[in-house]
Short mmCIF file of C-alpha atoms in Angstrom, two decimals:
data_model
loop_
_atom_site.label_atom_id
_atom_site.label_comp_id
_atom_site.label_asym_id
_atom_site.label_seq_id
_atom_site.Cartn_x
_atom_site.Cartn_y
_atom_site.Cartn_z
CA MET A 1 -72.16 15.81 -34.85
CA ALA A 2 -73.24 12.20 -34.29
CA GLU A 3 -76.88 11.51 -33.56
CA PRO A 4 -77.64 10.65 -29.92
CA TYR A 5 -78.38 7.06 -28.95
CA VAL A 6 -81.78 6.21 -27.53
CA LEU A 7 -82.08 3.89 -24.52
CA PRO A 8 -85.13 1.63 -24.07
CA ASP A 9 -86.80 4.13 -21.72
CA GLY A 10 -86.50 6.88 -24.34
CA THR A 11 -83.49 8.61 -22.77
CA GLN A 12 -81.13 10.07 -25.35
CA VAL A 13 -77.38 9.92 -24.71
CA ALA A 14 -74.56 11.34 -26.79
CA ALA A 15 -70.83 10.65 -26.88
CA LEU A 16 -69.08 11.26 -23.53
CA GLU A 17 -72.39 11.70 -21.71
CA GLN A 18 -72.96 9.72 -18.51
CA PHE A 19 -76.05 7.69 -17.72
CA ARG A 20 -77.39 5.08 -15.34
CA GLU A 21 -80.44 3.36 -16.76
CA CYS A 22 -81.61 1.46 -13.68
CA ASP A 23 -81.15 1.73 -9.93
CA ALA A 24 -78.81 -1.27 -9.84
CA CYS A 25 -76.95 -0.40 -13.05
CA PRO A 26 -73.42 1.05 -12.93
CA GLU A 27 -72.75 4.55 -14.18
CA MET A 28 -71.76 4.43 -17.85
CA ILE A 29 -70.01 6.86 -20.21
CA VAL A 30 -70.74 6.72 -23.95
CA LEU A 31 -67.52 6.34 -25.93
CA PRO A 32 -67.21 8.37 -29.14
CA LYS A 33 -66.67 6.40 -32.30
CA GLY A 34 -63.26 6.81 -33.86
CA ALA A 35 -60.04 4.94 -34.50
CA PHE A 36 -56.79 4.36 -32.64
CA GLU A 37 -53.44 2.64 -32.87
CA MET A 38 -53.76 -0.55 -30.84
CA GLY A 39 -50.67 -1.98 -29.18
CA ALA A 40 -47.24 -0.49 -28.64
CA PRO A 41 -43.67 -0.94 -29.86
CA PRO A 42 -41.29 -2.51 -27.33
CA GLU A 43 -39.50 0.83 -26.92
CA GLN A 44 -42.53 2.27 -25.08
CA SER A 45 -41.96 -0.10 -22.19
CA ILE A 46 -40.43 1.27 -19.02
CA LEU A 47 -39.26 -2.24 -18.16
CA LEU A 48 -37.46 -2.59 -21.48
CA THR A 49 -35.65 0.73 -20.96
CA TYR A 50 -34.60 -0.37 -17.48
CA MET A 51 -33.37 -3.77 -18.62
CA ARG A 52 -31.38 -2.32 -21.52
CA GLU A 53 -29.83 0.56 -19.57
CA ARG A 54 -29.13 -1.24 -16.29
CA ARG A 55 -28.51 -4.82 -17.37
CA GLY A 56 -27.87 -4.73 -21.09
CA GLU A 57 -30.67 -7.24 -21.63
CA ASP A 58 -33.80 -7.35 -23.76
CA VAL A 59 -37.36 -8.37 -22.80
CA PRO A 60 -38.62 -10.72 -25.54
CA GLY A 61 -42.07 -11.03 -23.96
CA LEU A 62 -42.90 -7.42 -24.78
CA LYS A 63 -43.32 -8.39 -28.42
CA HIS A 64 -46.83 -9.54 -27.48
CA GLU A 65 -47.96 -5.87 -27.46
CA GLY A 66 -47.53 -5.73 -31.24
CA PRO A 67 -47.96 -5.42 -34.05
CA VAL A 68 -49.22 -1.87 -33.67
CA HIS A 69 -52.24 -1.56 -35.94
CA ARG A 70 -55.14 0.80 -36.60
CA VAL A 71 -58.53 -0.27 -35.25
CA GLU A 72 -61.75 1.50 -36.17
CA ILE A 73 -64.36 1.62 -33.40
CA ASP A 74 -67.36 0.94 -35.59
CA ARG A 75 -69.72 -0.33 -32.89
CA ALA A 76 -70.92 2.21 -30.32
CA VAL A 77 -70.56 1.24 -26.66
CA ALA A 78 -70.62 2.90 -23.28
CA MET A 79 -67.98 1.95 -20.71
CA GLY A 80 -68.42 1.73 -16.96
CA ARG A 81 -67.13 4.92 -15.34
CA ASN A 82 -65.73 2.81 -12.51
CA GLU A 83 -64.72 -0.73 -11.81
CA VAL A 84 -67.71 -2.70 -10.51
CA THR A 85 -67.88 -2.31 -6.72
CA TYR A 86 -68.66 -4.71 -3.89
CA ASP A 87 -72.04 -3.07 -3.33
CA GLU A 88 -72.95 -3.48 -6.99
CA PHE A 89 -71.84 -7.12 -7.10
CA LEU A 90 -73.48 -8.02 -3.78
CA ALA A 91 -76.79 -6.74 -5.18
CA CYS A 92 -76.47 -9.39 -7.89
CA ILE A 93 -75.88 -12.05 -5.22
CA ALA A 94 -78.93 -10.86 -3.27
CA ALA A 95 -81.01 -11.12 -6.43
CA GLY A 96 -79.92 -14.74 -6.90
CA TRP A 97 -78.11 -14.22 -10.21
CA CYS A 98 -74.51 -14.26 -8.95
CA SER A 99 -73.59 -17.30 -6.87
CA HIS A 100 -70.01 -16.54 -5.80
CA ARG A 101 -69.55 -14.38 -2.72
CA PRO A 102 -66.05 -12.85 -2.90
CA ASP A 103 -63.98 -12.57 0.24
CA PRO A 104 -63.44 -8.84 0.87
CA ALA A 105 -60.31 -9.46 2.98
CA VAL A 106 -56.90 -9.32 1.34
CA ILE A 107 -53.79 -10.22 3.33
CA MET A 108 -50.65 -9.12 1.54
CA LEU A 109 -47.23 -7.84 2.59
CA GLY A 110 -48.23 -8.17 6.23
CA GLY A 111 -51.20 -5.81 5.95
CA ASP A 112 -54.80 -6.66 6.82
CA TYR A 113 -57.46 -5.03 4.69
CA MET A 114 -61.25 -5.12 4.56
CA ALA A 115 -63.09 -3.67 1.59
CA THR A 116 -65.97 -1.23 1.81
CA GLY A 117 -68.93 -1.20 -0.53
CA ARG A 118 -67.22 1.36 -2.77
CA HIS A 119 -64.05 -0.66 -3.26
CA PRO A 120 -63.72 -2.50 -6.57
CA VAL A 121 -64.84 -6.08 -6.17
CA ILE A 122 -61.92 -8.54 -6.36
CA ASN A 123 -61.62 -12.31 -6.01
CA VAL A 124 -64.02 -12.58 -8.93
CA SER A 125 -63.57 -14.35 -12.25
CA ALA A 126 -64.51 -13.50 -15.82
CA GLU A 127 -67.42 -15.92 -15.41
CA ASP A 128 -68.59 -13.95 -12.36
CA GLY A 129 -68.47 -10.81 -14.50
CA MET A 130 -70.58 -12.53 -17.15
CA ASP A 131 -73.14 -13.53 -14.51
CA TYR A 132 -73.30 -9.94 -13.30
CA ALA A 133 -73.80 -8.69 -16.87
CA ALA A 134 -76.56 -11.26 -17.43
CA TRP A 135 -78.36 -9.99 -14.33
CA LEU A 136 -78.25 -6.41 -15.62
CA ASN A 137 -79.48 -7.57 -19.01
CA GLY A 138 -82.48 -9.11 -17.31
CA LEU A 139 -83.19 -5.85 -15.49
CA VAL A 140 -83.08 -3.73 -18.67
CA GLY A 141 -84.70 -6.34 -20.91
CA ALA A 142 -81.98 -6.56 -23.57
CA PRO A 143 -78.62 -8.38 -24.00
CA VAL A 144 -76.56 -5.19 -23.99
CA TYR A 145 -74.17 -5.45 -21.00
CA ARG A 146 -71.01 -7.57 -21.27
CA LEU A 147 -67.30 -7.62 -20.60
CA PRO A 148 -65.31 -5.43 -23.01
CA THR A 149 -63.05 -6.77 -25.70
CA GLU A 150 -59.38 -5.97 -25.41
CA ALA A 151 -59.71 -3.47 -28.28
CA GLU A 152 -62.63 -1.66 -26.64
CA TRP A 153 -60.83 -1.53 -23.31
CA GLU A 154 -57.59 -0.13 -24.76
CA TYR A 155 -59.49 2.45 -26.84
CA ALA A 156 -61.39 3.59 -23.75
CA ALA A 157 -58.24 3.75 -21.60
CA ARG A 158 -56.39 5.87 -24.13
CA GLY A 159 -59.25 8.36 -24.16
CA GLY A 160 -58.43 9.77 -27.58
CA THR A 161 -54.80 10.51 -26.63
CA ASP A 162 -51.42 8.93 -27.31
CA ARG A 163 -50.19 9.31 -23.75
CA ARG A 164 -48.22 6.51 -22.10
CA PHE A 165 -50.80 6.01 -19.33
CA ALA A 166 -54.54 6.58 -19.11
CA GLU A 167 -54.08 9.62 -16.85
CA GLY A 168 -51.00 11.15 -18.50
CA ASP A 169 -47.41 10.50 -19.49
CA VAL A 170 -46.25 10.09 -15.88
CA LEU A 171 -47.80 7.99 -13.11
CA ARG A 172 -48.49 9.87 -9.89
CA HIS A 173 -49.62 8.34 -6.61
CA ASP A 174 -52.37 10.94 -6.26
CA GLN A 175 -53.86 9.58 -9.50
CA VAL A 176 -53.02 5.90 -9.74
CA ARG A 177 -52.83 3.03 -7.25
CA PHE A 178 -49.72 1.08 -8.24
CA TYR A 179 -46.55 -0.43 -6.83
CA GLU A 180 -43.36 1.61 -6.95
CA GLU A 181 -40.12 0.29 -5.53
CA GLY A 182 -39.03 2.32 -2.54
CA VAL A 183 -42.47 3.73 -1.71
CA GLN A 184 -43.06 1.94 1.58
CA VAL A 185 -46.60 3.01 2.34
CA THR A 186 -49.93 1.34 1.64
CA TYR A 187 -49.96 1.90 -2.12
CA GLN A 188 -48.84 -1.62 -2.96
CA GLN A 189 -50.98 -3.44 -0.39
CA HIS A 190 -54.58 -3.04 -1.54
CA PRO A 191 -56.89 -1.16 -3.93
CA VAL A 192 -58.67 2.07 -3.06
CA PRO A 193 -62.39 2.88 -3.35
CA VAL A 194 -63.42 3.80 -6.88
CA ASP A 195 -64.14 7.41 -5.84
CA GLU A 196 -60.65 8.03 -4.43
CA LEU A 197 -57.68 9.68 -6.19
CA ASP A 198 -57.68 12.04 -9.16
CA ALA A 199 -58.07 9.01 -11.39
CA GLU A 200 -60.05 10.22 -14.42
CA ASN A 201 -58.70 9.93 -17.94
CA ALA A 202 -59.58 12.35 -20.74
CA TRP A 203 -63.03 10.77 -21.17
CA GLY A 204 -63.93 10.68 -17.47
CA LEU A 205 -63.24 6.97 -16.94
CA ARG A 206 -61.64 6.27 -13.57
CA HIS A 207 -58.79 3.95 -12.56
CA MET A 208 -58.06 2.70 -16.07
CA SER A 209 -54.44 2.56 -14.85
CA GLY A 210 -53.79 0.57 -11.68
CA ASN A 211 -56.04 -0.26 -8.72
CA VAL A 212 -57.23 -3.67 -9.99
CA GLN A 213 -56.62 -5.64 -13.16
CA GLU A 214 -59.73 -5.80 -15.32
CA ARG A 215 -61.11 -8.81 -17.15
CA THR A 216 -61.86 -8.73 -20.87
CA MET A 217 -63.69 -11.24 -23.06
CA SER A 218 -60.77 -11.48 -25.52
CA CYS A 219 -58.62 -14.58 -25.85
CA TYR A 220 -54.92 -14.12 -25.29
CA ALA A 221 -52.58 -14.64 -28.24
CA PHE A 222 -48.84 -14.04 -28.21
CA ARG A 223 -49.27 -11.26 -30.78
CA HIS A 224 -52.22 -9.05 -31.68
CA LEU A 225 -54.52 -10.43 -34.36
CA GLY A 226 -54.31 -7.20 -36.37
CA LEU A 227 -58.06 -7.01 -36.98
CA PRO A 228 -59.32 -3.74 -38.53
CA THR A 229 -62.45 -3.01 -36.49
CA SER A 230 -63.88 -3.35 -33.01
CA SER A 231 -66.69 -5.45 -34.51
CA ALA A 232 -64.13 -7.91 -35.84
CA TYR A 233 -62.54 -8.20 -32.39
CA LEU A 234 -65.96 -8.76 -30.83
CA ASP A 235 -66.87 -11.43 -33.38
CA HIS A 236 -63.57 -13.20 -32.75
CA ALA A 237 -64.08 -13.11 -28.98
CA ARG A 238 -67.59 -14.55 -29.32
CA SER A 239 -66.40 -17.33 -31.62
CA THR A 240 -63.56 -18.49 -29.33
CA PRO A 241 -65.00 -18.65 -25.79
CA ASP A 242 -62.85 -21.52 -24.50
CA CYS A 243 -59.54 -19.80 -23.89
CA ARG A 244 -57.47 -17.74 -21.48
CA PHE A 245 -58.75 -14.17 -21.28
CA VAL A 246 -56.58 -11.05 -21.44
CA THR A 247 -56.58 -8.75 -18.40
CA LYS A 248 -55.79 -5.05 -18.65
CA GLY A 249 -54.78 -2.02 -16.64
CA GLY A 250 -52.40 -3.26 -13.98
CA ALA A 251 -53.22 -3.41 -10.28
CA TYR A 252 -52.30 -2.03 -6.89
CA ASN A 253 -49.49 -4.57 -6.62
CA SER A 254 -48.04 -4.20 -10.12
CA GLY A 255 -45.47 -1.77 -11.46
CA PRO A 256 -45.82 1.16 -13.85
CA ASP A 257 -45.25 -0.92 -16.97
CA SER A 258 -48.43 -2.92 -16.36
CA ALA A 259 -50.46 0.29 -16.02
CA ARG A 260 -49.96 1.29 -19.67
CA PRO A 261 -53.08 0.88 -21.89
CA ALA A 262 -51.08 -1.29 -24.29
CA SER A 263 -49.89 -3.67 -21.57
CA ARG A 264 -51.48 -7.11 -21.63
CA GLY A 265 -51.95 -8.80 -18.27
CA HIS A 266 -51.99 -12.41 -17.17
CA ALA A 267 -54.01 -14.72 -19.40
CA ARG A 268 -56.50 -16.48 -17.12
CA ARG A 269 -59.09 -19.18 -17.56
CA PRO A 270 -62.65 -17.80 -17.27
CA GLU A 271 -63.21 -19.47 -13.89
CA VAL A 272 -59.99 -18.25 -12.19
CA ARG A 273 -60.29 -15.71 -9.35
CA THR A 274 -57.44 -13.62 -7.95
CA ARG A 275 -57.09 -11.04 -5.19
CA TYR A 276 -55.92 -8.33 -7.58
CA ALA A 277 -58.42 -8.59 -10.47
CA GLY A 278 -61.96 -7.29 -10.94
CA PHE A 279 -63.88 -6.01 -13.93
CA ARG A 280 -65.92 -3.24 -15.47
CA LEU A 281 -68.56 -3.60 -18.17
CA VAL A 282 -69.46 -2.08 -21.49
CA ARG A 283 -72.99 -1.51 -22.72
CA GLU A 284 -73.86 -1.66 -26.40
CA VAL A 285 -75.83 1.46 -27.36
CA GLU A 286 -76.77 0.70 -30.97
#
């Protein structure tokens, strides 16, 4: 069994244990070290199956989920149990570290919506996420909080399984907030609070499929880099900061294909904000 990790206050945490190390800090879950197959073959895509069966067409863009390659998670991190909420982000604004105040109103498909404090914060950029992480680092006295790399995010979403989605092989509306053609209710109009739905994956992480797209610190490339370790992906992300970042997980207004862990969302400049994207953080624990 792996040795527990020791936080600055002396608290010991082991793999899959939850902790919150300060009053303003988000709840974190320690990810076990291990390895996984990053990416997916085109045949895993629901969209590809639809296009081939219904239209006799291919989807060339899905090649950007490959090549499938083994990645060793050699650097221990904890992942936020939830997407960062409005309450958590507004605390950073009140402290003077975060300068952007996101608009909690989303008007889409004719529906008016106002977020509560437990909704995932949206209309925030990757830079806003970095500011929030910097604030937490000041509170705990160490540069340990940051956006995840794409490899860390996909590993966490898979939760040690090879299932198609974070929560299972089939998306259900009682688990995942996503758009499904023909379901004319509120599912496709706005996200839900982070505590709603049966949204945990095998490791206890919530809403890794759907709800809001999540920012990473990894630069988008048309195909995976094929790096062998999570440390290598982190080093690459830190050495190429001026790029368009990968988003992961799908959102309330995207279809099932985008909710797969292997799916790679819109590449956005670090300063871009959208009404369907937020973020969650990782914390380095060694």
